[in-house]
Coordinates of C-alpha atoms and ligand atoms in Angstrom, one line a residue:
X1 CA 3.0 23.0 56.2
X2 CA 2.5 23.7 59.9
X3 CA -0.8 25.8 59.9
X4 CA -0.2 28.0 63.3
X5 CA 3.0 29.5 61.3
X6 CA 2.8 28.4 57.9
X7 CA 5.1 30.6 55.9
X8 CA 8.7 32.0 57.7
X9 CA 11.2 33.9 56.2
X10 CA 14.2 32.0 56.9
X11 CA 15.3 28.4 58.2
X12 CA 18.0 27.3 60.8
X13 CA 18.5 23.8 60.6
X14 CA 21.5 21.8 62.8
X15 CA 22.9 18.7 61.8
X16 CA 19.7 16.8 60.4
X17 CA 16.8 18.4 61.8
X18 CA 15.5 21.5 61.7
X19 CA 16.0 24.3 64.1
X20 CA 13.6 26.5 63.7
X21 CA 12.9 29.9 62.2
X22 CA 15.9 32.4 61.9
X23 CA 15.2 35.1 63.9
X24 CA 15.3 33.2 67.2
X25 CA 18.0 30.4 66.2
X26 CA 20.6 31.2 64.3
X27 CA 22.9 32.4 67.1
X28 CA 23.1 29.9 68.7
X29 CA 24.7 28.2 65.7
X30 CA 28.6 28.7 66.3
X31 CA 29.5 28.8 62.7
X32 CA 26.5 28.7 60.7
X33 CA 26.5 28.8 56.9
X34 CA 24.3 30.7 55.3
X35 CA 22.1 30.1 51.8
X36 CA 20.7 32.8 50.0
X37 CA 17.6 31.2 48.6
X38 CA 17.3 34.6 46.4
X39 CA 13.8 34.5 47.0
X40 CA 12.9 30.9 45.7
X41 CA 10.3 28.8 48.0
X42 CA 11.2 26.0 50.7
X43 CA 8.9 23.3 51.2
X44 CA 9.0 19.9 53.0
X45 CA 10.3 17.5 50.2
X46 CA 8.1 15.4 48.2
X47 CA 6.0 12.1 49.0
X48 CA 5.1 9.7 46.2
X49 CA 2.6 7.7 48.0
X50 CA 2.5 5.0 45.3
X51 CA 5.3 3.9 43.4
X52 CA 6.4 0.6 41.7
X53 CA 10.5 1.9 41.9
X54 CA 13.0 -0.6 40.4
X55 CA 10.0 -1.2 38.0
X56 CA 9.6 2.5 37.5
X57 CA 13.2 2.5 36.8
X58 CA 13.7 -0.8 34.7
X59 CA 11.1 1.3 32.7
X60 CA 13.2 4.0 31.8
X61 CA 15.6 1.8 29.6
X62 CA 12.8 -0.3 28.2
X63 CA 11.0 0.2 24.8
X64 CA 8.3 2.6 25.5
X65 CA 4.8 2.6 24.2
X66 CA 3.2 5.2 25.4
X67 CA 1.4 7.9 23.1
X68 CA 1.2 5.2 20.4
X69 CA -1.9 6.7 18.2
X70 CA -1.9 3.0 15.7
X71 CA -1.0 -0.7 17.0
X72 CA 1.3 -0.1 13.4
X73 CA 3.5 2.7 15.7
X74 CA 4.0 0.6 18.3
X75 CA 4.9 -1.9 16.6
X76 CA 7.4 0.1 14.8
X77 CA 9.0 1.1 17.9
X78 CA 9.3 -2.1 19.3
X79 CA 11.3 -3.5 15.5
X80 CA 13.9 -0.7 16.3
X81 CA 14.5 -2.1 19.8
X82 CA 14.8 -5.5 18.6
X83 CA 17.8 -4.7 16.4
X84 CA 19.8 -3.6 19.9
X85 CA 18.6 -7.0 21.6
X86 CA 21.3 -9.2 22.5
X87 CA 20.9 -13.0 21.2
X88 CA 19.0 -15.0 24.0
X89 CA 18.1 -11.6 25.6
X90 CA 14.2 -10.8 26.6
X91 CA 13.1 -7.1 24.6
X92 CA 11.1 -5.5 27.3
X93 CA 8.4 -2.5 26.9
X94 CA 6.2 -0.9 28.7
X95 CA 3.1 1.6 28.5
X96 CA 0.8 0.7 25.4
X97 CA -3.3 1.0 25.5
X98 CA -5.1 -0.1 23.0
X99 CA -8.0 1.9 23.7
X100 CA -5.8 4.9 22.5
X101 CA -4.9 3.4 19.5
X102 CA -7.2 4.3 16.5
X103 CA -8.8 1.8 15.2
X104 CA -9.0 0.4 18.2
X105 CA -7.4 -2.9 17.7
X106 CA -6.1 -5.7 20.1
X107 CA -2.6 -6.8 20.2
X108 CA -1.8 -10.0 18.5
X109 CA 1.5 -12.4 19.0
X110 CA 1.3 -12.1 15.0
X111 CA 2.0 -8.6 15.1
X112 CA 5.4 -8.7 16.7
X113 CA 6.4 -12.1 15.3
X114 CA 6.6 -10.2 12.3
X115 CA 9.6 -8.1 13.7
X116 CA 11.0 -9.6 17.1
X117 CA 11.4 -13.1 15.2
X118 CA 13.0 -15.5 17.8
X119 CA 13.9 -12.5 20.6
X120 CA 11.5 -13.6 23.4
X121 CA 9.3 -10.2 23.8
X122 CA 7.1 -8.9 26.4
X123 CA 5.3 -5.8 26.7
X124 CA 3.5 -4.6 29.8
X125 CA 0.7 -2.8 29.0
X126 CA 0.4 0.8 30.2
X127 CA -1.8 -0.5 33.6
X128 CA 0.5 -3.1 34.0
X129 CA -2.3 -5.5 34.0
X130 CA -2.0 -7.1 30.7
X131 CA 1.0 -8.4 28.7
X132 CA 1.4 -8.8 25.2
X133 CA 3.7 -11.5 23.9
X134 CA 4.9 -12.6 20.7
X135 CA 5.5 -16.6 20.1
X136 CA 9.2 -17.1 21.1
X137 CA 7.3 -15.8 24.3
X138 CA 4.7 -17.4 24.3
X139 CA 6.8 -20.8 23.7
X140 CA 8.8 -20.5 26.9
X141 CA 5.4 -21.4 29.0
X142 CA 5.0 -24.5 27.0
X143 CA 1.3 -23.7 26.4
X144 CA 1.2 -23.4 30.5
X145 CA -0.4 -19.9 30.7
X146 CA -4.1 -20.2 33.2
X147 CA -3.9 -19.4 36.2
X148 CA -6.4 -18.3 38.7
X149 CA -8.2 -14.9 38.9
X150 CA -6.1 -14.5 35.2
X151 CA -7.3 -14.2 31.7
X152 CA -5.6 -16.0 28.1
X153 CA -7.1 -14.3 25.6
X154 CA -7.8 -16.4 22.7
X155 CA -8.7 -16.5 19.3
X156 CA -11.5 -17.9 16.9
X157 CA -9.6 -21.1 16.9
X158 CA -8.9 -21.3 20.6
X159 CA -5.6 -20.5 20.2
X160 CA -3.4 -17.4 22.9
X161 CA -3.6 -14.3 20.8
X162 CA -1.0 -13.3 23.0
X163 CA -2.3 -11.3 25.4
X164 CA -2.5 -12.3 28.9
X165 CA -4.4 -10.3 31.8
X166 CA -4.2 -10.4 35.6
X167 CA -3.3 -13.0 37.5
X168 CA -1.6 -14.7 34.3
X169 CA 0.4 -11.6 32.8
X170 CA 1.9 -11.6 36.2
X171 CA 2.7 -15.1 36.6
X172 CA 3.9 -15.3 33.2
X173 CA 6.2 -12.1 34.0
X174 CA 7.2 -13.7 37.3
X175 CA 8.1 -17.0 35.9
X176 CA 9.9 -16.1 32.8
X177 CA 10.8 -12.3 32.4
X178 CA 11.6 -11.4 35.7
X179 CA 14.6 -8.9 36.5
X180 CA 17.5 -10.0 38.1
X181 CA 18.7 -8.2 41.3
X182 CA 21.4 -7.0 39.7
X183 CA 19.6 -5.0 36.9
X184 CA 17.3 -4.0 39.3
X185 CA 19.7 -2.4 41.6
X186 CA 21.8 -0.7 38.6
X187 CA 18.4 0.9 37.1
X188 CA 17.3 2.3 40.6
X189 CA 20.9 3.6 41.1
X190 CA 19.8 6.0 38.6
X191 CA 16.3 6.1 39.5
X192 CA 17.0 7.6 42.8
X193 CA 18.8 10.6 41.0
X194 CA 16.1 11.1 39.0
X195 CA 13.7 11.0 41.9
X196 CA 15.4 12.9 44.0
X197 CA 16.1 15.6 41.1
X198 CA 12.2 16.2 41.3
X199 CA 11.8 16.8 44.4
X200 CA 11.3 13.8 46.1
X201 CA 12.6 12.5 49.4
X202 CA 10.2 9.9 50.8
X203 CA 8.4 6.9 48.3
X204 CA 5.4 4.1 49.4
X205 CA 7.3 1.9 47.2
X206 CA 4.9 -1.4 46.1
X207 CA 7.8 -3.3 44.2
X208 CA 8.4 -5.7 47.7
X209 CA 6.8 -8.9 46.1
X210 CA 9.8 -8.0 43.1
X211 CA 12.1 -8.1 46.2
X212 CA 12.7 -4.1 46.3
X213 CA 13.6 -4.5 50.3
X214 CA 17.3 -6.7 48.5
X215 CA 17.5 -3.4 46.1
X216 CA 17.1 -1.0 48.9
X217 CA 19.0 -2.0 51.1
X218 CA 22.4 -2.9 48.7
X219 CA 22.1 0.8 47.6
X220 CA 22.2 1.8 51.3
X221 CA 25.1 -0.2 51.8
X222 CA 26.8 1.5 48.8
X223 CA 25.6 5.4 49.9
X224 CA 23.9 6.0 46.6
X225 CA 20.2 6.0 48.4
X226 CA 19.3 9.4 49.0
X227 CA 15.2 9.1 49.7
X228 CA 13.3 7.4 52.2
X229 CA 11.4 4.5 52.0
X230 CA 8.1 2.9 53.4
X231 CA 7.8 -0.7 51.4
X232 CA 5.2 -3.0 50.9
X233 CA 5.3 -6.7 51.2
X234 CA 2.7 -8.7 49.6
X235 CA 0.2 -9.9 51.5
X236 CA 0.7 -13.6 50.8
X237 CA 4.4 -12.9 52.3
X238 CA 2.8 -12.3 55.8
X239 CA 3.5 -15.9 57.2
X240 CA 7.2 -15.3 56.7
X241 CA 7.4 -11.8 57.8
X242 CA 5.6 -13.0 61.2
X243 CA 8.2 -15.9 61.2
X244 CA 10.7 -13.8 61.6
X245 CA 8.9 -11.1 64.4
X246 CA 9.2 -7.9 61.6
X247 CA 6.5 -5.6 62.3
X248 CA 5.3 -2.1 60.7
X249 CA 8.6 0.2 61.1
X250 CA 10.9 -2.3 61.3
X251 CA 14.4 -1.2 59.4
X252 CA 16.6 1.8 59.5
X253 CA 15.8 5.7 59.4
X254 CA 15.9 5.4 55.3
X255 CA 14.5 1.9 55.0
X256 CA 11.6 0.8 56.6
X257 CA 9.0 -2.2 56.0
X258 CA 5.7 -1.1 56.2
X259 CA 2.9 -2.5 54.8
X260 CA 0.9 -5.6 53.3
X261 CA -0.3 -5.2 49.6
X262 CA -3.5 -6.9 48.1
X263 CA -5.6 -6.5 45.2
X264 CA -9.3 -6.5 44.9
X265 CA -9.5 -6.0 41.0
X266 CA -8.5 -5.1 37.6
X267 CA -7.7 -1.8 36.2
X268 CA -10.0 0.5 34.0
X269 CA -7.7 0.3 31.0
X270 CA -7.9 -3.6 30.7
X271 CA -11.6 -3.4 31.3
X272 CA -10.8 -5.9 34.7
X273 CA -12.2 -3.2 37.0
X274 CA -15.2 -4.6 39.5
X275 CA -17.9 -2.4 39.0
X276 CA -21.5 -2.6 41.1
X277 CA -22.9 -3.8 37.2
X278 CA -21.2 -7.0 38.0
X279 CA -18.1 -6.8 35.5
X280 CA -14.8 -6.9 36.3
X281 CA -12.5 -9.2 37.5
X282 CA -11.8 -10.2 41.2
X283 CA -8.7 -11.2 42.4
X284 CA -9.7 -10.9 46.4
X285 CA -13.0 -11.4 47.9
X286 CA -14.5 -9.4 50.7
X287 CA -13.7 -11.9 53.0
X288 CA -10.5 -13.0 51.7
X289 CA -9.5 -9.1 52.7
X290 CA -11.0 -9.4 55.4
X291 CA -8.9 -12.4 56.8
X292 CA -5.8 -10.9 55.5
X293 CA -6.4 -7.5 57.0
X294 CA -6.7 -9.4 60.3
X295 CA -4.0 -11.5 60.2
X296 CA -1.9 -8.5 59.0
X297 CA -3.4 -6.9 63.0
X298 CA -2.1 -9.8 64.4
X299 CA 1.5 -10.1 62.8
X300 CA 1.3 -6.0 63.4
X301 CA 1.3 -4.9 59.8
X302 CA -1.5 -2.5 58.0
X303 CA -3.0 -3.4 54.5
X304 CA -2.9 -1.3 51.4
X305 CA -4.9 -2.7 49.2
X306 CA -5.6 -2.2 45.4
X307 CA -9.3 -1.3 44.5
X308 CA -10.7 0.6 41.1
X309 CA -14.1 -0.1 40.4
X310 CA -17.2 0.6 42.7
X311 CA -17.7 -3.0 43.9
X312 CA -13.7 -3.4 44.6
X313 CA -13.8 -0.3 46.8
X314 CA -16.9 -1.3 48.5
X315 CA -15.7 -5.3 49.2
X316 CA -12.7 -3.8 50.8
X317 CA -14.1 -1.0 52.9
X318 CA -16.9 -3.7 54.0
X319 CA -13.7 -5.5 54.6
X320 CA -12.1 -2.9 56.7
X321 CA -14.8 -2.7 58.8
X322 CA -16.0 -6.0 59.7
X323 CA -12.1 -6.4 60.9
X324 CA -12.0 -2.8 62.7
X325 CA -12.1 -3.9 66.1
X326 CA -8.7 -5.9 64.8
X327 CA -6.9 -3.0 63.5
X328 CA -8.3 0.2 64.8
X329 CA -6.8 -0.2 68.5
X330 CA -3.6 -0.6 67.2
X331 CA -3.4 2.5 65.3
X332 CA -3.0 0.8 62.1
X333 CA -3.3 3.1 59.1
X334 CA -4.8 0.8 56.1
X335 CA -5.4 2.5 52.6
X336 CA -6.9 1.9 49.5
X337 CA -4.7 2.2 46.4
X338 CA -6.4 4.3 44.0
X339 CA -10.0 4.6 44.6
X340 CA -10.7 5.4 41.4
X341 CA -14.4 4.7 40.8
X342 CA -17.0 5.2 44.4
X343 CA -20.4 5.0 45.1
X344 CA -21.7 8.4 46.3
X345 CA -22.7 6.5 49.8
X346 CA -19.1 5.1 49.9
X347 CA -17.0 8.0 50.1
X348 CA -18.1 9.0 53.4
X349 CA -16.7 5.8 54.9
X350 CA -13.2 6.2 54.2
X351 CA -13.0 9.0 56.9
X352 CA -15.6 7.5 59.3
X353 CA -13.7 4.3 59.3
X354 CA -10.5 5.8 59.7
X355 CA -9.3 4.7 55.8
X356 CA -6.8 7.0 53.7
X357 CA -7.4 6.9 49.9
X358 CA -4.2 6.8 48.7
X359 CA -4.6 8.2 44.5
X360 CA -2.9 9.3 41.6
X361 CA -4.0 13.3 41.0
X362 CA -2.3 12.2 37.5
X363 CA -4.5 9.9 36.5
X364 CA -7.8 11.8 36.0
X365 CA -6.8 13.6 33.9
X366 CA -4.3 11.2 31.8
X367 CA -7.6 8.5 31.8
X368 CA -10.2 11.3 31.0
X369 CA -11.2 9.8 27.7
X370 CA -10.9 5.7 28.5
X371 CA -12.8 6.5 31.6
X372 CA -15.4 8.6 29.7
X373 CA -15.6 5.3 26.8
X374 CA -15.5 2.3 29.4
X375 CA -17.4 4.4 32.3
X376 CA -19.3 6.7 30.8
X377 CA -21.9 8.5 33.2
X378 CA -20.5 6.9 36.0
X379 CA -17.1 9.4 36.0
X380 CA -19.6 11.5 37.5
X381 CA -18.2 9.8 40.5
X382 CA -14.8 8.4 39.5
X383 CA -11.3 10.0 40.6
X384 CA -13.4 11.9 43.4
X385 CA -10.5 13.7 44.7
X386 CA -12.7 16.8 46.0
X387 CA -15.3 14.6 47.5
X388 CA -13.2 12.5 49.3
X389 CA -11.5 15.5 51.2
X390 CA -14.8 17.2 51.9
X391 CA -15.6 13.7 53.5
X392 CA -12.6 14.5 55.7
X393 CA -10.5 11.4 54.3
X394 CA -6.7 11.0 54.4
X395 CA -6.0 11.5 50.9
X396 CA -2.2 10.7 49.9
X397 CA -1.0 11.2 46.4
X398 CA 1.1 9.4 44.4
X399 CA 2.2 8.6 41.0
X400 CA 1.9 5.0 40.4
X401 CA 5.1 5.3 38.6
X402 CA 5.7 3.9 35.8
X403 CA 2.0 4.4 34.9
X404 CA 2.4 8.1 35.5
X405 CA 5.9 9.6 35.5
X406 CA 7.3 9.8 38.8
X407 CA 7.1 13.3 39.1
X408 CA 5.4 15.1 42.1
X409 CA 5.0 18.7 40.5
X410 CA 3.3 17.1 37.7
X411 CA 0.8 15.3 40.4
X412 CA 0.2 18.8 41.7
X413 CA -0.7 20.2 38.7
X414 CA -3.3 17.2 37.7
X415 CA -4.9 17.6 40.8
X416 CA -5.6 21.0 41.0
X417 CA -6.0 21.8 37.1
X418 CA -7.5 18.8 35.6
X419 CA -6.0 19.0 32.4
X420 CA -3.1 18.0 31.1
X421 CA -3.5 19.5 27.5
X422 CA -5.5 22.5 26.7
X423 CA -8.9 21.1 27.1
X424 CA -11.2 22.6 30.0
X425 CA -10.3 20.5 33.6
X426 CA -12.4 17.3 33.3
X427 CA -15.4 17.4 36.3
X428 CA -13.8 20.0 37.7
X429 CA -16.0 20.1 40.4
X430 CA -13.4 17.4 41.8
X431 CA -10.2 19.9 41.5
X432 CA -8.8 20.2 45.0
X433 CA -7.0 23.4 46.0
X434 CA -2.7 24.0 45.9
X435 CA -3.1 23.7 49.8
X436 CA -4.4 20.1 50.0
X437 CA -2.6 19.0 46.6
X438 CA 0.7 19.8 48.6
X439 CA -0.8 18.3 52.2
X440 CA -1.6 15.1 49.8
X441 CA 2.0 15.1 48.9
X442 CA 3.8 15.8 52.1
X443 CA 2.1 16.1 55.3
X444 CA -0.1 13.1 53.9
X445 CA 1.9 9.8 52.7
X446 CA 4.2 11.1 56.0
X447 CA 1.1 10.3 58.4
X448 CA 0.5 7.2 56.4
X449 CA 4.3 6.1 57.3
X450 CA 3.7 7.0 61.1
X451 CA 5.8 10.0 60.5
X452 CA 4.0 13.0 61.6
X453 CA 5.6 13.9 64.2
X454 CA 9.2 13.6 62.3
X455 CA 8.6 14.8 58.6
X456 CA 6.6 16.6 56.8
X457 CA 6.9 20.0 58.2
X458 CA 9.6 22.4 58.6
X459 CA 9.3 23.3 62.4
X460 CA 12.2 22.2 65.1
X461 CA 12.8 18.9 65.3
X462 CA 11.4 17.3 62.7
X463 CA 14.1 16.0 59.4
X464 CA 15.2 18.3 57.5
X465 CA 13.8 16.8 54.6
X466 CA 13.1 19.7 52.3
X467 CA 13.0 21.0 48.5
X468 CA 13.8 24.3 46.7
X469 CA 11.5 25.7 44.2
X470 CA 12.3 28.2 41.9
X471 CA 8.9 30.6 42.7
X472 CA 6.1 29.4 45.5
X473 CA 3.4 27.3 44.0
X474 CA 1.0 28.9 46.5
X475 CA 1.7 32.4 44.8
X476 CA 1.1 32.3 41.6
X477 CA -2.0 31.4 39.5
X478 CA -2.9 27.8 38.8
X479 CA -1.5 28.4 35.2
X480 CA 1.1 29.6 36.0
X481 CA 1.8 25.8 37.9
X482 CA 3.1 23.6 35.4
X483 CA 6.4 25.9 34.8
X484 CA 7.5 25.4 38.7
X485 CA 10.6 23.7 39.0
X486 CA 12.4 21.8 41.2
X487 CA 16.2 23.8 42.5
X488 CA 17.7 21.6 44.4
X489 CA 17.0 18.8 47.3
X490 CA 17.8 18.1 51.0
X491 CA 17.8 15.1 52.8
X492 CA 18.4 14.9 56.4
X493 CA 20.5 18.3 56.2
X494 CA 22.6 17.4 53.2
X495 CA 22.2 18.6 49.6
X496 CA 21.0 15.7 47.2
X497 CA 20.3 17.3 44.7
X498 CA 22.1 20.4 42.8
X499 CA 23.4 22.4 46.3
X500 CA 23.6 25.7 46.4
X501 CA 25.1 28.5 45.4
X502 CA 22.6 28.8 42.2
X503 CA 22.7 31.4 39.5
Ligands
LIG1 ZN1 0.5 0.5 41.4

């Protein structure tokens, strides 16, 4: 990833960093030991610029919904898990859409009363921006569900269908479903593995307002966290954090507090996105950002902050910029989660302002159709990936996990094929190249955590942060990308995942 010598035969690396290219190195290791890579590729490990982790993980033991084609299937996968449910125990699941379900119907408490009964249930929606609850749910907020910048749906007779959006699926989820520490730590126990087993050594994690920094650092203590971290804290936290004097960078080489976290809007999948039209839903103002991006300057902490639709991406780069004389002399690096829907005179000001896009390749393709239904014309200028780099932006990827799978190959692949199935790329005049799909997910998200000069590339000095793959992605045909795998991982000079010697 370092363009004046971007490709070297072999690596020397001594204790943790690199030491260069072999050739001019290696003797002055006294014993080194050698790995034959039998002609398999070496990269700077993985970035997942966007990542919800003990959520991500929590997910992988939950009743999933994804790929439900009826509101019937889903519901039939959520009577199975109810049978396992302990008595007095929440069912949780994760990842339905009704706008893939055919007809397209919206989920009623009714539905799972049917088969949950009395087991308090809660499903996340796939966007994680509605919830859909069943009445022993329901029940536990005592008919206390509005909140502001939050929707209750409701039905003829005014009554909560059961689905909640914004503001109140998360307060409902905070108040009454919320994780404990304990399950959260045990579920990212195995996350990490799994992480690290594709590939990854470095996450933006957005889980701090779910207290990831306790999770983090309790797998530290215990040796089982084998990735770096860069967290976010949520913007209404900042008060505290200046209390106690923690700025940007604060924590140890593996875990390190880095950011505020705000959102403008919705999501395209619960329709909340703000679009130029007028519709949407917003949860910050213009110059609510604003005032929190400069109090952020203040206490020393950049923003990140969540923004789908036209208007949401607008307000917040119009916030950026009234507040730049706050932030731009301190070398703050804000960012815009997602990004997923700009005006053709917006993208420009990402770079000119000095504003990363931080998206999910994934997601264009995997929303192709519900963008296509709820957007229509406009994806002419949604998930912009091309346009953005052209533009000269920072772009970092991510995977939004649990939204996407947490999976930076498959990231890779969206972003330079735009497909996911065999249908043509969608707009493909938006692909970007291998080149800048792998810059997104290294060099990228490692300038986003002030790490440039550290990780990100394999040249002496910097961590020896790296991955094995089984043929070089910059090789072989774009086809040819989705069957790439992941050998084995390295994290500051030890093996992580699957060491060496390989068949
Ligand atoms: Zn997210």
């Amino acid at each position: 990833m370092e363009p004046s010598l971007p490709v070297v035969r072999a690596l020397a690396i001594a204790g943790e960093r690199v030491a260069g290219g072999v050739g001019t190195h290696e003797t002055v290791l006294p014993s080194p030991e050698r790995v034959d890579l039998g002609g398999r590729c070496v990269l700077p490990g993985f970035s997942d610029a966007h990542v919800h982790f003990p959520t991500w993980s929590l997910a992988q033991r939950q009743v999933r919904l994804e790929g439900t084609a009826t509101i019937e299937e889903a519901v039939a996968r959520v009577a199975d898990a109810a049978a396992d449910v302990e008595p007095g125990r929440w069912l949780r699941g994760t990842g339905w859409r009704s706008g893939d379900w055919s007809p397209s119907v919206e989920p009623t408490k009714e539905a799972l009363d049917a088969v949950t009964g009395e087991t308090p249930t809660a499903l996340m929606a796939r966007d994680y921006h509605s919830l859909w609850l069943n009445s022993a749910a329901l029940a536990r907020a005592n008919g206390d569900l509005q909140v502001p910048g939050g929707v209750v749906e409701v039905d003829a007779q005014g009554a909560p269908t059961g689905v909640l959006r914004e503001e109140c699926a998360w307060h409902f989820r905070d108040t009454y479903v919320r994780p404990t520490d304990d399950e959260m730590v045990e579920a990212s126990r195995d996350g990490v593995r799994l992480a690290v087993s594709r590939g990854v050594t470095s996450v933006h994690d957005k889980d701090g307002w779910l207290g990831a920094l306790r999770v983090w650092q309790r797998l530290e203590a215990e040796g089982a966290l084998t990735l770096r971290v860069w967290q976010s804290l949520p913007h209404y936290q900042v008060e505290e954090v200046a209390a106690v004097g923690i700025r940007s960078g604060f924590g140890t080489p593996l875990v390190r507090v880095g950011y505020l976290k705000a959102f403008m809007d919705g999501t395209l999948g619960s329709q909340t996105a703000r679009l130029l039209d007028g519709s949407g839903v917003e949860i910050t103002s213009r110059e609510e950002l604003e005032r929190i991006v400069r109090r952020g300057a203040e206490v020393g902490l950049p923003v990140a902050v969540h923004a789908i639709g036209d208007r949401a991406n607008r307000d917040a780069l119009d916030a950026f910029e009234a507040s730049r004389e706050a932030w731009r002399p301190l070398g703050l690096r804000p960012r815009i989660e997602h990004a997923q829907l700009l005006a053709p005179e917006d993208v420009p000001r990402f770079a000119a302002l000095g504003v990363a896009a931080s998206v999910q390749f994934s997601h264009a393709p995997s929303d192709r159709d519900i963008a296509e239904r709820f957007w229509g014309e406009k994806t002419a200028n949604a998930y912009a990936y091309r346009s953005l780099l052209d533009a000269g932006t920072v772009v970092a990827n991510g995977s939004d996990a649990p939204i996407e799978e947490l999976d930076p190959l498959a990231g890779i692949c969206a972003g330079v094929r735009r497909t996911l199935d065999d249908r043509p790329p969608w707009h493909p005049e938006q692909r970007v190249s291998v080149e800048e799909a792998l810059a997104a997910t290294i060099t990228a998200p490692a300038w986003l955590a002030r790490d440039e000069h550290h990780r990100g590339k394999l040249v002496p000095g910097y961590l020896a942060d790296l991955v094995v793959l089984d043929r070089d992605p910059l090789a072989i045909p774009a086809d040819e990308l989705p069957d790439v795998r992941v050998v084995a991982t390295m994290l500051g000079g030890r093996w992580v995942h699957n060491p060496p010697p390989w068949d």
